[in-house]
Amino acid sequence: MNFSLEAFLFDTPLYTKITIKDLNDAEFKALITNQDARNDIDGYNPFRKTQTTFETIRTLGCLFNPSNYYLSQGGFGEFQIRCKRHGNILRYYCLYDAIDSTLIKVGQYPSVATVHLHEIKQYRKLLPTEKMKEITRAVGLAANGVGIGSYVYLRRVFEYLIQQAYQEAIENESISEGDFQRARMDGKIELLKAYLPIFLVDHKELYSILSLGIHELDENTCLQHFDTLRVGIEIILDEQLEALRKKEKIDAATSKIKNLKSTIKK
C-alpha cells in the first residue's frame, strides 16, 4: 500500500511506526523534499471546525540542501501546512530512519484527537453521556500512543450497540433471552441482524479484533490498526444517525401535513 499524506497527517496516531516501501512514492516525497511538495492537501481545520484545503509551507527536509539529502540520511524534522482559506498553520514533528525506511510522527499541533473529536460530537443523539466519554477516551488514548487502552473503550461502545439492539428485540419478542445469552458475539450479531446496521452485520469480526488487541497484541500493533477500527464503529453509528435523521424529518413533515390539512378544512 502506498503512503498516504492525508492519512499520515490527519489520522495516524503518534508513535506509529510506518515502513516506507517505495522511497520514490510521490506522496512520501511530498513530505520530505521541497521540489515535490504538494500544493493541495484536503483535511479538517480544527481551528475553524471545517473541512478545507491546505498548502505545504515547510517540508521535513527543508533545512537540508539539497533536500533530497534528508531522504538518504534521515533525522528529526518539522512539517507545516497552512489553510488556504483561513491561514491557520498545522505543525507536525517527525523522525525518519533512513536505514530502516521507517517514519514516526512524534508530535503535532493540534493533536489527532482534536481533529477527530468534531466528528464524534455528532453521535450525541445516539450515545448516552458515558458512552460519549468512552469513545472520546479511545480517540484521546490512541492520539497519545496508548493502543491497548483505546481498544478497551472502543469495545465498550461496540458492546453498547449490541445491547441496545438486544433490548429492542426483547421488547418485540423476536428473540429468546436464553439463545442470546448462550451465543458468542458473532452469534448474537446474527440473532440481532434485523435490528443492527448492515455494516456491523457484514463485519462481525470487528469485535474479535478488538478483543484480540486487548488480550494479545502489543501497543504498536494496536495503534497501527486503531484508525481502521475507529472508522468501522463510526460507520455503524453513521448508519444509525442517518436512520434517526430520516425519522426526524418524516415526523416533522407528517406534523406539518396534519397542520396543513387542519388549516385547509377550516
Short mmCIF file of C-alpha atoms in Angstrom, two decimals:
data_model
loop_
_atom_site.label_atom_id
_atom_site.label_comp_id
_atom_site.label_asym_id
_atom_site.label_seq_id
_atom_site.Cartn_x
_atom_site.Cartn_y
_atom_site.Cartn_z
CA MET A 1 0.00 0.00 0.00
CA ASN A 2 1.34 3.44 -0.93
CA PHE A 3 1.99 6.12 1.66
CA SER A 4 -0.98 8.47 2.13
CA LEU A 5 -0.07 12.02 3.12
CA GLU A 6 -3.60 12.91 4.28
CA ALA A 7 -3.89 9.73 6.37
CA PHE A 8 -0.49 10.36 7.95
CA LEU A 9 -1.29 13.96 8.85
CA PHE A 10 -4.90 13.68 9.99
CA ASP A 11 -5.45 10.06 11.08
CA THR A 12 -2.20 8.38 12.14
CA PRO A 13 -1.69 8.34 15.95
CA LEU A 14 1.61 9.49 17.46
CA TYR A 15 4.46 6.99 17.65
CA THR A 16 3.00 4.72 14.99
CA LYS A 17 5.94 3.33 13.02
CA ILE A 18 5.29 3.40 9.27
CA THR A 19 7.50 1.45 6.91
CA ILE A 20 8.02 3.26 3.61
CA LYS A 21 8.09 0.60 0.91
CA ASP A 22 8.70 2.94 -2.02
CA LEU A 23 11.05 5.87 -1.38
CA ASN A 24 10.05 7.38 -4.72
CA ASP A 25 6.37 7.42 -3.80
CA ALA A 26 5.18 10.94 -4.69
CA GLU A 27 3.07 11.23 -1.51
CA PHE A 28 6.05 10.35 0.69
CA LYS A 29 8.48 12.62 -1.19
CA ALA A 30 6.00 15.48 -0.78
CA LEU A 31 6.60 15.20 2.96
CA ILE A 32 10.38 15.25 2.55
CA THR A 33 11.53 17.33 -0.39
CA ASN A 34 10.93 20.90 -1.46
CA GLN A 35 10.59 20.27 -5.16
CA ASP A 36 7.98 17.52 -4.71
CA ALA A 37 5.84 19.36 -2.16
CA ARG A 38 2.13 19.10 -2.89
CA ASN A 39 0.18 22.33 -3.21
CA ASP A 40 -3.21 20.95 -2.13
CA ILE A 41 -3.89 18.74 0.88
CA ASP A 42 -7.51 18.13 1.86
CA GLY A 43 -8.26 17.93 5.58
CA TYR A 44 -10.04 19.27 8.64
CA ASN A 45 -9.15 22.65 10.12
CA PRO A 46 -9.68 22.24 13.90
CA PHE A 47 -9.28 25.98 14.48
CA ARG A 48 -12.20 26.81 12.20
CA LYS A 49 -14.04 23.48 12.61
CA THR A 50 -14.43 22.94 8.89
CA GLN A 51 -13.11 20.87 6.03
CA THR A 52 -10.71 22.85 3.89
CA THR A 53 -7.64 22.76 1.65
CA PHE A 54 -4.09 23.17 2.94
CA GLU A 55 -0.80 24.01 1.25
CA THR A 56 2.68 22.89 2.28
CA ILE A 57 4.86 25.70 3.69
CA ARG A 58 7.61 23.60 5.29
CA THR A 59 8.88 20.09 4.49
CA LEU A 60 10.89 17.75 6.71
CA GLY A 61 13.96 18.21 4.53
CA CYS A 62 13.73 21.97 4.11
CA LEU A 63 16.87 22.62 6.22
CA PHE A 64 18.98 20.34 4.04
CA ASN A 65 20.49 21.44 0.75
CA PRO A 66 19.61 19.66 -1.38
CA SER A 67 16.50 18.49 0.50
CA ASN A 68 16.94 15.00 -1.00
CA TYR A 69 19.82 14.62 1.47
CA TYR A 70 17.23 14.03 4.21
CA LEU A 71 15.92 11.10 2.19
CA SER A 72 19.26 9.30 2.44
CA GLN A 73 20.31 10.44 5.94
CA GLY A 74 17.03 10.82 7.83
CA GLY A 75 16.67 12.62 11.14
CA PHE A 76 14.21 14.84 13.01
CA GLY A 77 12.20 17.43 11.08
CA GLU A 78 9.16 19.67 11.16
CA PHE A 79 6.42 19.66 8.53
CA GLN A 80 3.94 22.54 8.25
CA ILE A 81 0.76 23.06 6.27
CA ARG A 82 -1.34 26.24 6.04
CA CYS A 83 -5.07 26.55 5.49
CA LYS A 84 -5.52 28.25 2.13
CA ARG A 85 -8.84 29.73 3.22
CA HIS A 86 -8.12 30.97 6.76
CA GLY A 87 -4.34 30.91 7.12
CA ASN A 88 -4.16 28.63 10.19
CA ILE A 89 -0.96 26.56 10.41
CA LEU A 90 -0.78 22.90 11.47
CA ARG A 91 2.61 21.56 12.62
CA TYR A 92 3.98 18.01 12.61
CA TYR A 93 7.21 16.73 14.14
CA CYS A 94 8.59 13.56 12.60
CA LEU A 95 11.56 11.21 12.87
CA TYR A 96 12.70 9.42 9.74
CA ASP A 97 15.08 6.45 9.95
CA ALA A 98 16.78 6.25 6.55
CA ILE A 99 18.40 2.88 7.34
CA ASP A 100 15.12 1.09 8.09
CA SER A 101 12.99 3.42 5.92
CA THR A 102 10.60 3.99 8.81
CA LEU A 103 8.72 7.16 9.65
CA ILE A 104 7.30 8.10 13.07
CA LYS A 105 5.20 11.12 13.93
CA VAL A 106 6.43 12.10 17.40
CA GLY A 107 4.37 15.26 17.86
CA GLN A 108 1.80 17.51 16.24
CA TYR A 109 -0.30 20.59 16.93
CA PRO A 110 -3.26 20.46 17.05
CA SER A 111 -3.47 16.79 18.11
CA VAL A 112 -5.10 13.92 16.22
CA ALA A 113 -7.71 13.82 18.97
CA THR A 114 -8.62 17.47 18.37
CA VAL A 115 -9.03 16.76 14.68
CA HIS A 116 -11.38 13.81 15.24
CA LEU A 117 -13.42 14.97 18.22
CA HIS A 118 -15.56 17.19 15.99
CA GLU A 119 -16.72 14.08 14.11
CA ILE A 120 -17.60 12.28 17.34
CA LYS A 121 -19.81 15.08 18.68
CA GLN A 122 -22.48 14.31 16.09
CA TYR A 123 -23.18 10.98 17.84
CA ARG A 124 -24.57 12.65 20.97
CA LYS A 125 -28.07 11.87 19.69
CA LEU A 126 -27.23 8.16 19.69
CA LEU A 127 -24.93 7.62 22.65
CA PRO A 128 -25.50 8.43 26.32
CA THR A 129 -23.01 10.66 28.10
CA GLU A 130 -20.95 7.79 29.47
CA LYS A 131 -20.54 6.19 26.04
CA MET A 132 -19.63 9.53 24.50
CA LYS A 133 -16.90 9.80 27.15
CA GLU A 134 -15.66 6.31 26.28
CA ILE A 135 -15.37 6.88 22.54
CA THR A 136 -13.70 10.23 23.27
CA ARG A 137 -11.24 8.48 25.60
CA ALA A 138 -10.48 5.93 22.90
CA VAL A 139 -9.52 8.65 20.43
CA GLY A 140 -7.54 10.55 23.04
CA LEU A 141 -5.56 7.50 24.17
CA ALA A 142 -4.70 6.48 20.62
CA ALA A 143 -3.60 10.02 19.83
CA ASN A 144 -1.15 9.78 22.72
CA GLY A 145 0.28 6.40 21.77
CA VAL A 146 -1.83 4.17 24.03
CA GLY A 147 -3.13 1.40 21.77
CA ILE A 148 -4.46 -1.33 24.06
CA GLY A 149 -6.35 1.10 26.30
CA SER A 150 -8.01 2.69 23.27
CA TYR A 151 -9.31 -0.74 22.20
CA VAL A 152 -10.91 -1.25 25.63
CA TYR A 153 -13.09 1.82 25.20
CA LEU A 154 -13.94 1.08 21.56
CA ARG A 155 -15.07 -2.40 22.56
CA ARG A 156 -17.34 -0.97 25.26
CA VAL A 157 -19.07 1.22 22.67
CA PHE A 158 -19.44 -1.81 20.38
CA GLU A 159 -21.00 -3.84 23.21
CA TYR A 160 -23.41 -0.99 23.95
CA LEU A 161 -24.66 -1.02 20.36
CA ILE A 162 -25.33 -4.76 20.61
CA GLN A 163 -27.12 -4.37 23.95
CA GLN A 164 -29.38 -1.63 22.57
CA ALA A 165 -30.37 -3.87 19.66
CA TYR A 166 -31.00 -6.74 22.10
CA GLN A 167 -33.35 -4.61 24.22
CA GLU A 168 -35.32 -3.66 21.13
CA ALA A 169 -35.57 -7.30 20.06
CA ILE A 170 -36.72 -8.36 23.55
CA GLU A 171 -39.43 -5.68 23.53
CA ASN A 172 -40.63 -7.00 20.17
CA GLU A 173 -40.47 -10.59 21.50
CA SER A 174 -38.45 -11.61 18.46
CA ILE A 175 -35.56 -13.20 20.32
CA SER A 176 -35.09 -15.66 23.17
CA GLU A 177 -33.09 -14.39 26.14
CA GLY A 178 -31.57 -17.84 26.56
CA ASP A 179 -30.44 -18.06 22.94
CA PHE A 180 -28.86 -14.63 23.19
CA GLN A 181 -27.01 -15.29 26.44
CA ARG A 182 -25.63 -18.63 25.22
CA ALA A 183 -24.35 -17.25 21.90
CA ARG A 184 -20.88 -15.92 21.24
CA MET A 185 -20.68 -12.35 19.95
CA ASP A 186 -20.81 -13.31 16.26
CA GLY A 187 -23.86 -15.47 17.03
CA LYS A 188 -25.51 -12.61 18.95
CA ILE A 189 -24.99 -10.32 15.97
CA GLU A 190 -26.57 -12.91 13.69
CA LEU A 191 -29.59 -13.22 16.02
CA LEU A 192 -29.97 -9.42 16.06
CA LYS A 193 -29.25 -8.71 12.40
CA ALA A 194 -32.74 -7.31 11.82
CA TYR A 195 -32.01 -4.64 14.45
CA LEU A 196 -28.41 -3.80 13.58
CA PRO A 197 -26.78 -1.67 10.86
CA ILE A 198 -25.81 -3.63 7.76
CA PHE A 199 -22.15 -2.71 8.13
CA LEU A 200 -21.98 -4.26 11.60
CA VAL A 201 -23.66 -7.48 10.45
CA ASP A 202 -21.30 -7.73 7.49
CA HIS A 203 -18.23 -7.14 9.68
CA LYS A 204 -18.87 -9.22 12.79
CA GLU A 205 -15.12 -9.72 13.11
CA LEU A 206 -14.69 -6.17 14.46
CA TYR A 207 -15.43 -7.38 17.98
CA SER A 208 -12.98 -10.27 17.72
CA ILE A 209 -10.26 -7.90 16.50
CA LEU A 210 -10.89 -5.51 19.40
CA SER A 211 -10.72 -8.40 21.88
CA LEU A 212 -7.56 -9.73 20.27
CA GLY A 213 -5.98 -6.31 20.60
CA ILE A 214 -6.81 -6.11 24.30
CA HIS A 215 -5.54 -9.59 25.18
CA GLU A 216 -2.80 -10.45 22.70
CA LEU A 217 -1.49 -7.58 20.57
CA ASP A 218 1.17 -5.07 21.59
CA GLU A 219 0.74 -1.30 21.78
CA ASN A 220 2.28 -0.55 18.38
CA THR A 221 0.17 -3.13 16.54
CA CYS A 222 -2.98 -1.80 18.18
CA LEU A 223 -2.07 1.75 17.18
CA GLN A 224 -1.40 0.74 13.59
CA HIS A 225 -4.97 -0.58 13.24
CA PHE A 226 -6.81 1.79 15.57
CA ASP A 227 -7.95 4.15 12.84
CA THR A 228 -9.49 1.31 10.81
CA LEU A 229 -11.47 0.11 13.83
CA ARG A 230 -12.49 3.64 14.81
CA VAL A 231 -13.78 4.32 11.33
CA GLY A 232 -15.60 0.96 11.36
CA ILE A 233 -17.51 1.89 14.51
CA GLU A 234 -18.19 5.39 13.15
CA ILE A 235 -19.69 3.86 10.01
CA ILE A 236 -22.02 1.81 12.22
CA LEU A 237 -23.02 4.97 14.09
CA ASP A 238 -23.36 6.87 10.81
CA GLU A 239 -25.95 4.33 9.61
CA GLN A 240 -27.93 4.75 12.81
CA LEU A 241 -27.61 8.53 12.67
CA GLU A 242 -28.85 8.60 9.09
CA ALA A 243 -31.87 6.49 10.08
CA LEU A 244 -32.57 8.79 13.03
CA ARG A 245 -32.35 11.92 10.89
CA LYS A 246 -34.67 10.37 8.33
CA LYS A 247 -37.19 9.53 11.07
CA GLU A 248 -36.97 13.07 12.47
CA LYS A 249 -37.55 14.51 9.01
CA ILE A 250 -40.53 12.22 8.41
CA ASP A 251 -42.02 13.07 11.80
CA ALA A 252 -41.60 16.80 11.16
CA ALA A 253 -43.14 16.55 7.68
CA THR A 254 -46.03 14.43 9.00
CA SER A 255 -46.76 17.01 11.68
CA LYS A 256 -46.73 19.87 9.15
CA ILE A 257 -49.02 17.97 6.77
CA LYS A 258 -51.51 17.36 9.58
CA ASN A 259 -51.47 21.05 10.44
CA LEU A 260 -51.92 21.93 6.78
CA LYS A 261 -54.92 19.60 6.46
CA SER A 262 -56.42 21.12 9.58
CA THR A 263 -55.95 24.65 8.20
CA ILE A 264 -57.47 23.75 4.80
CA LYS A 265 -60.55 22.20 6.43
CA LYS A 266 -61.16 25.39 8.39
#
